[in-house]
Coordinates of C-alpha atoms in Angstrom, one line a residue:
X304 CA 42.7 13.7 -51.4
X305 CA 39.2 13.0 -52.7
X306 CA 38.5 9.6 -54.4
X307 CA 36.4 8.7 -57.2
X308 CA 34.7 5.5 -56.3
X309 CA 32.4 3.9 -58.7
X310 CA 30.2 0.8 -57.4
X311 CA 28.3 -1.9 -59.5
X312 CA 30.2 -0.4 -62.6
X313 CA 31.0 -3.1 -65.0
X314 CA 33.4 -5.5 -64.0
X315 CA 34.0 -4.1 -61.2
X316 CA 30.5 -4.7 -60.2
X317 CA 31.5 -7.7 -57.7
X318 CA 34.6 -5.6 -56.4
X319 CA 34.4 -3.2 -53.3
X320 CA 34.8 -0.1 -55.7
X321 CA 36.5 1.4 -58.6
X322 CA 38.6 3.9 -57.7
X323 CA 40.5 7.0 -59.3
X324 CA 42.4 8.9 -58.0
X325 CA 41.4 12.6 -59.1
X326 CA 42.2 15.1 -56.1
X327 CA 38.3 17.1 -56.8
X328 CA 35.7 14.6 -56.6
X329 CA 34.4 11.8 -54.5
X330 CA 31.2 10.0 -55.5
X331 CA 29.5 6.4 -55.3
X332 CA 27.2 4.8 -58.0
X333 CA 25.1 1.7 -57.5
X334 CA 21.8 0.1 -58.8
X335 CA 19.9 2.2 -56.3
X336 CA 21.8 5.6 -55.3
X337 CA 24.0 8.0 -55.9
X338 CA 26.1 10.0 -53.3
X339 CA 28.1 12.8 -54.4
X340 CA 30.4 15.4 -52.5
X341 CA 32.3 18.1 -55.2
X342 CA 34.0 21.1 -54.1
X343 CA 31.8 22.5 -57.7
X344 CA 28.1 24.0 -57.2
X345 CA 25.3 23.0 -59.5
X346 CA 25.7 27.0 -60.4
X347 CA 29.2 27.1 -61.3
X348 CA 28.9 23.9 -63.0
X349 CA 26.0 25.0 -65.3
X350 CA 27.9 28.2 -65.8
X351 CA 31.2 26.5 -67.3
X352 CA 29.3 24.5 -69.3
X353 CA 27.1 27.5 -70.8
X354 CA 29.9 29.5 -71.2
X355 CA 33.4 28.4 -70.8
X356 CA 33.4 24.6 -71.9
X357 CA 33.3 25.5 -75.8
X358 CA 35.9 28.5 -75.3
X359 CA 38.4 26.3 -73.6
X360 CA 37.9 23.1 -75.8
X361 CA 39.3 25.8 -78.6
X362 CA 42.6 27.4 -76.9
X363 CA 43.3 23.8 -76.1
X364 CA 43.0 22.7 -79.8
X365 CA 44.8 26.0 -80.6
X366 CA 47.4 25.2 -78.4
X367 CA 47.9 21.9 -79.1
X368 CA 47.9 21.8 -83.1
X369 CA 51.8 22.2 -83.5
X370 CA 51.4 18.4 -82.1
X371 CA 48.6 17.8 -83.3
X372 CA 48.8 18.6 -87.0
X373 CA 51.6 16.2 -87.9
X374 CA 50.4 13.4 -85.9
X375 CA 47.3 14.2 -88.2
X376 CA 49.5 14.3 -91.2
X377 CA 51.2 10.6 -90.1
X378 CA 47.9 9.0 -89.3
X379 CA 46.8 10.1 -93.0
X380 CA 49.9 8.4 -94.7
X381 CA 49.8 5.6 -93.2
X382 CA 46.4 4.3 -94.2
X383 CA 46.5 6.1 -97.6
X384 CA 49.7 3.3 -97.9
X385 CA 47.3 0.5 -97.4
X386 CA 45.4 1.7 -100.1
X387 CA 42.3 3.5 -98.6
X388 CA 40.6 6.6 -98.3
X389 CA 42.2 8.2 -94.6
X390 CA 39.1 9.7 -93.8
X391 CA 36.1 8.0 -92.7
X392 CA 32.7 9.7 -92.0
X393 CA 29.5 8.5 -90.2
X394 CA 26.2 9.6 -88.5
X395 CA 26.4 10.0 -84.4
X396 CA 23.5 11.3 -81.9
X397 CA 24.6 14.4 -80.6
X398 CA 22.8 16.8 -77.7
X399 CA 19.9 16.6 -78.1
X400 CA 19.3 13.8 -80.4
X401 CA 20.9 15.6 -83.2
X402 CA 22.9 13.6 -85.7
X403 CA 25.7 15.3 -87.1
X404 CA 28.9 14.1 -89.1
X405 CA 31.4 11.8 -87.7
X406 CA 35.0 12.0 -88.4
X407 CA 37.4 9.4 -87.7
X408 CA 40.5 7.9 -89.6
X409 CA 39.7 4.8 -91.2
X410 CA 40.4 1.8 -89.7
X411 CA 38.4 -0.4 -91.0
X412 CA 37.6 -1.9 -94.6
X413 CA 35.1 0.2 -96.7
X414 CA 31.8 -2.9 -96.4
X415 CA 32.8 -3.1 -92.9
X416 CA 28.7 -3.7 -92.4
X417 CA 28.5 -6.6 -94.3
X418 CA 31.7 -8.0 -93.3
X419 CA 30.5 -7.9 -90.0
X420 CA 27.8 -9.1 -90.6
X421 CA 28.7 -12.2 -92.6
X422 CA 31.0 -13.0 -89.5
X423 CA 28.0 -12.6 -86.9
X424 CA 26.3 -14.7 -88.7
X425 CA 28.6 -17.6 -88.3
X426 CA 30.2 -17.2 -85.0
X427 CA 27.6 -17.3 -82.0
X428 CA 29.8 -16.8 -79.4
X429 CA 31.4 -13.6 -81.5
X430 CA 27.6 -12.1 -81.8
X431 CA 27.1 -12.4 -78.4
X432 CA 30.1 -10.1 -77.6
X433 CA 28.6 -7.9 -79.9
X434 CA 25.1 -7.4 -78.5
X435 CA 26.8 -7.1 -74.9
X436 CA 29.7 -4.1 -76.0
X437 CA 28.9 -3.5 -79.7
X438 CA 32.8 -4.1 -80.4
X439 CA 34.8 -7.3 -80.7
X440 CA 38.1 -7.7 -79.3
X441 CA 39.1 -9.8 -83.0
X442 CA 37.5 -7.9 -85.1
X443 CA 37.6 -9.3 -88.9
X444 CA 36.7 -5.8 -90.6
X445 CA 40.0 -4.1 -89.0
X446 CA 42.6 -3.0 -91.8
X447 CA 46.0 -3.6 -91.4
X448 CA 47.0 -0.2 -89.4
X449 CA 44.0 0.0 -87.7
X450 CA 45.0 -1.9 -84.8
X451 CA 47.6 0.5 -84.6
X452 CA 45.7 3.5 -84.9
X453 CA 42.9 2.1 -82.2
X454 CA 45.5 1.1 -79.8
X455 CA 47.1 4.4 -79.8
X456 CA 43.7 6.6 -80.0
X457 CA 44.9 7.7 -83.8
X458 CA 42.1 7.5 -85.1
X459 CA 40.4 10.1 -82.8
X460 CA 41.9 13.1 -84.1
X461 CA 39.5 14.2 -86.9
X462 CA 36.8 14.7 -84.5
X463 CA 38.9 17.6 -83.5
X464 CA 36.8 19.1 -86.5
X465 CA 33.8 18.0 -85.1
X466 CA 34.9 19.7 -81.6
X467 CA 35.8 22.9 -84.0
X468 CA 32.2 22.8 -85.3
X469 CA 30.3 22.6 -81.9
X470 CA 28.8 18.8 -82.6
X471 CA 31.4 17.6 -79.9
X472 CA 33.7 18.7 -76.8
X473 CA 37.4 17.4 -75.4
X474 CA 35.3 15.8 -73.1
X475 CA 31.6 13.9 -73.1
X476 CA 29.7 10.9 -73.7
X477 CA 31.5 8.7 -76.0
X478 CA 29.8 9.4 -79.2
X479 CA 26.5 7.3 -79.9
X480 CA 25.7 5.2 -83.3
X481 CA 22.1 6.4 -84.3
X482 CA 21.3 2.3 -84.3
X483 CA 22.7 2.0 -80.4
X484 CA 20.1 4.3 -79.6
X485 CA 17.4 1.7 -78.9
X486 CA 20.1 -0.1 -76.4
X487 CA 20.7 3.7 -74.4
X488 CA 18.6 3.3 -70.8
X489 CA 19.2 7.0 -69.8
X490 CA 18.8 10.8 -70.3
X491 CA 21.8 12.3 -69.7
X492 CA 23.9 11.7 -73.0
X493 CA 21.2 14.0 -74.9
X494 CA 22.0 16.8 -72.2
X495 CA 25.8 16.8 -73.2
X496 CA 28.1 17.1 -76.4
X497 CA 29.6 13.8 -77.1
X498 CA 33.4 14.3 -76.4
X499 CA 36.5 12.8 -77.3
X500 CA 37.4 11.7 -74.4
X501 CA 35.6 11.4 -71.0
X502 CA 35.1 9.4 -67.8
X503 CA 34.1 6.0 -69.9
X504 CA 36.7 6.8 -72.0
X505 CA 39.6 6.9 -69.9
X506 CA 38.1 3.7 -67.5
X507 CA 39.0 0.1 -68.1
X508 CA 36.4 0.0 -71.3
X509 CA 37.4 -2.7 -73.2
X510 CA 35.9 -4.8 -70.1
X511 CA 33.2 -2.7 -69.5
X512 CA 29.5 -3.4 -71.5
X513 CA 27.9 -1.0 -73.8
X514 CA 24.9 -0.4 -71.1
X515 CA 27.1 0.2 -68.4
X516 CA 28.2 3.6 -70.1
X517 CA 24.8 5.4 -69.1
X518 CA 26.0 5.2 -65.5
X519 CA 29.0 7.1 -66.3
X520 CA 27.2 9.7 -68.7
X521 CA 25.2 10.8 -65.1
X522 CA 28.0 11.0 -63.2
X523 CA 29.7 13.3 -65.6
X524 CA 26.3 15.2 -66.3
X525 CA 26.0 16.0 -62.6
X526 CA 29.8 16.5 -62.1
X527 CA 31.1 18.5 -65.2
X528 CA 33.5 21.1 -64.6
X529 CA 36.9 22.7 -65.5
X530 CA 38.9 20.5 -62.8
X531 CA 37.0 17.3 -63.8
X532 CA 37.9 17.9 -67.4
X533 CA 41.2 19.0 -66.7
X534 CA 41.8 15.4 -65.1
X535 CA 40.1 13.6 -67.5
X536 CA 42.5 14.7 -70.3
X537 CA 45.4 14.6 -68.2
X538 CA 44.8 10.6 -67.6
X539 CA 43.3 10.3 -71.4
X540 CA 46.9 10.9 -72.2
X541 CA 48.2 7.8 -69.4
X542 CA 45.4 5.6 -71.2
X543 CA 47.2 6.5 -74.3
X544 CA 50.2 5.7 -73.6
X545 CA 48.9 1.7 -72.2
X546 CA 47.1 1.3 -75.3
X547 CA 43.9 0.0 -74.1
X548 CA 41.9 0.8 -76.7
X549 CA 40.5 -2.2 -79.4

């Protein structure tokens, strides 16, 4: 069994490695070097993702929307209840650098900017959480469901549109704000869709810094594949279920 070992990652950065155990892929990422070993060749990878990526992202929605549509319904009703709009929308880089449409359900209130800001503003050790991850662990503009919704990934499931509509895949880059752009040190996010899941996704995030993400936007850029994909949604669903997510 091949191990994915990720060094200098986050906060694992003072551990001996990170390690995951998907059965296809073994590779090492530090400050300096990269090492990898895949049973995939740069030919078959650039093939699936030319040509197969997109078609399987769709029978995998198709097969998955007798789930997914009333989990979609659910997650609607229970923020209409609190009295907003379900449906949230907002710019995102894309491949490329194109911005496209961002769906999400809403889990936050409607001035969400200026009620962060106002709480920035006010709490210095709060802003410098936010200029390490851009996120907050107590965040003041979350609605009542929301940390529902976040904690069980809820609130993902209208960028199944955006999948639908080629501006995203399952799995990618976690989808960029067009203001974190400045903060981005690396290349390979504007080779890829941005997905709804992916190898940042599914890692211990919520302890991980915003910067840190470019390391594992190369390792998936050099690694993407139909195994590595399959595993990734496979343990999406196990990150799920431990409700990691803030």
């Amino acid at each position: 069994m091949f191990l994915l070992q990720s060094y200098g990652v986050g906060p694992w950065a003072n551990k001996t490695a990170m390690q995951i155990d998907f059965d296809i892929v073994k590779f090492d990422v530090n400050s300096q070097s990269r090492h990898l070993t895949t049973h995939t060749s740069h030919q078959s990878i650039s093939f699936y993702r030319a040509y197969v990526k997109r078609a399987v992202d769709f029978v995998l929605i198709l097969v998955g929307l007798p789930i997914i549509l009333p989990l979609m319904i659910l997650s609607a009703l229970l923020v209409a209840r609190d009295g907003y709009n379900p449906i949230y929308t907002q710019w995102r880089v894309g491949k490329n650098g194109k911005r496209f449409r961002f769906y999400k359900f809403r889990t936050m209130v409607p001035n969400a900017d200026a009620v962060l800001e106002s709480y920035l503003a006010t709490n210095p050790s709060a802003r410098a959480e936010w200029d390490r991850d851009q996120k907050l662990k107590n965040d003041p503009r979350i609605i009542p469901m929301g940390h529902f919704m976040r904690k069980t990934s809820l609130d993902e499931l209208p960028q199944l549109l955006n999948v639908l509509l080629g501006d995203m895949a399952l799995v990618g880059p976690r989808p960029m704000m067009v203001e974190q752009q400045i903060m981005y040190e690396g290349d390979a996010y504007y080779e890829l869709r941005p997905g709804l899941t992916g190898l940042w996704q599914i890692s211990d995030r919520n302890d991980c810094g915003f910067r840190d993400r470019v390391k594992y936007d190369d390792v998936y850029n050099d690694i993407a594949s139909f195994p590595i994909d399959m595993a990734v949604i496979i343990r999406t669903f196990r990150v799920v279920v431990r409700g990691t997510g803030y």
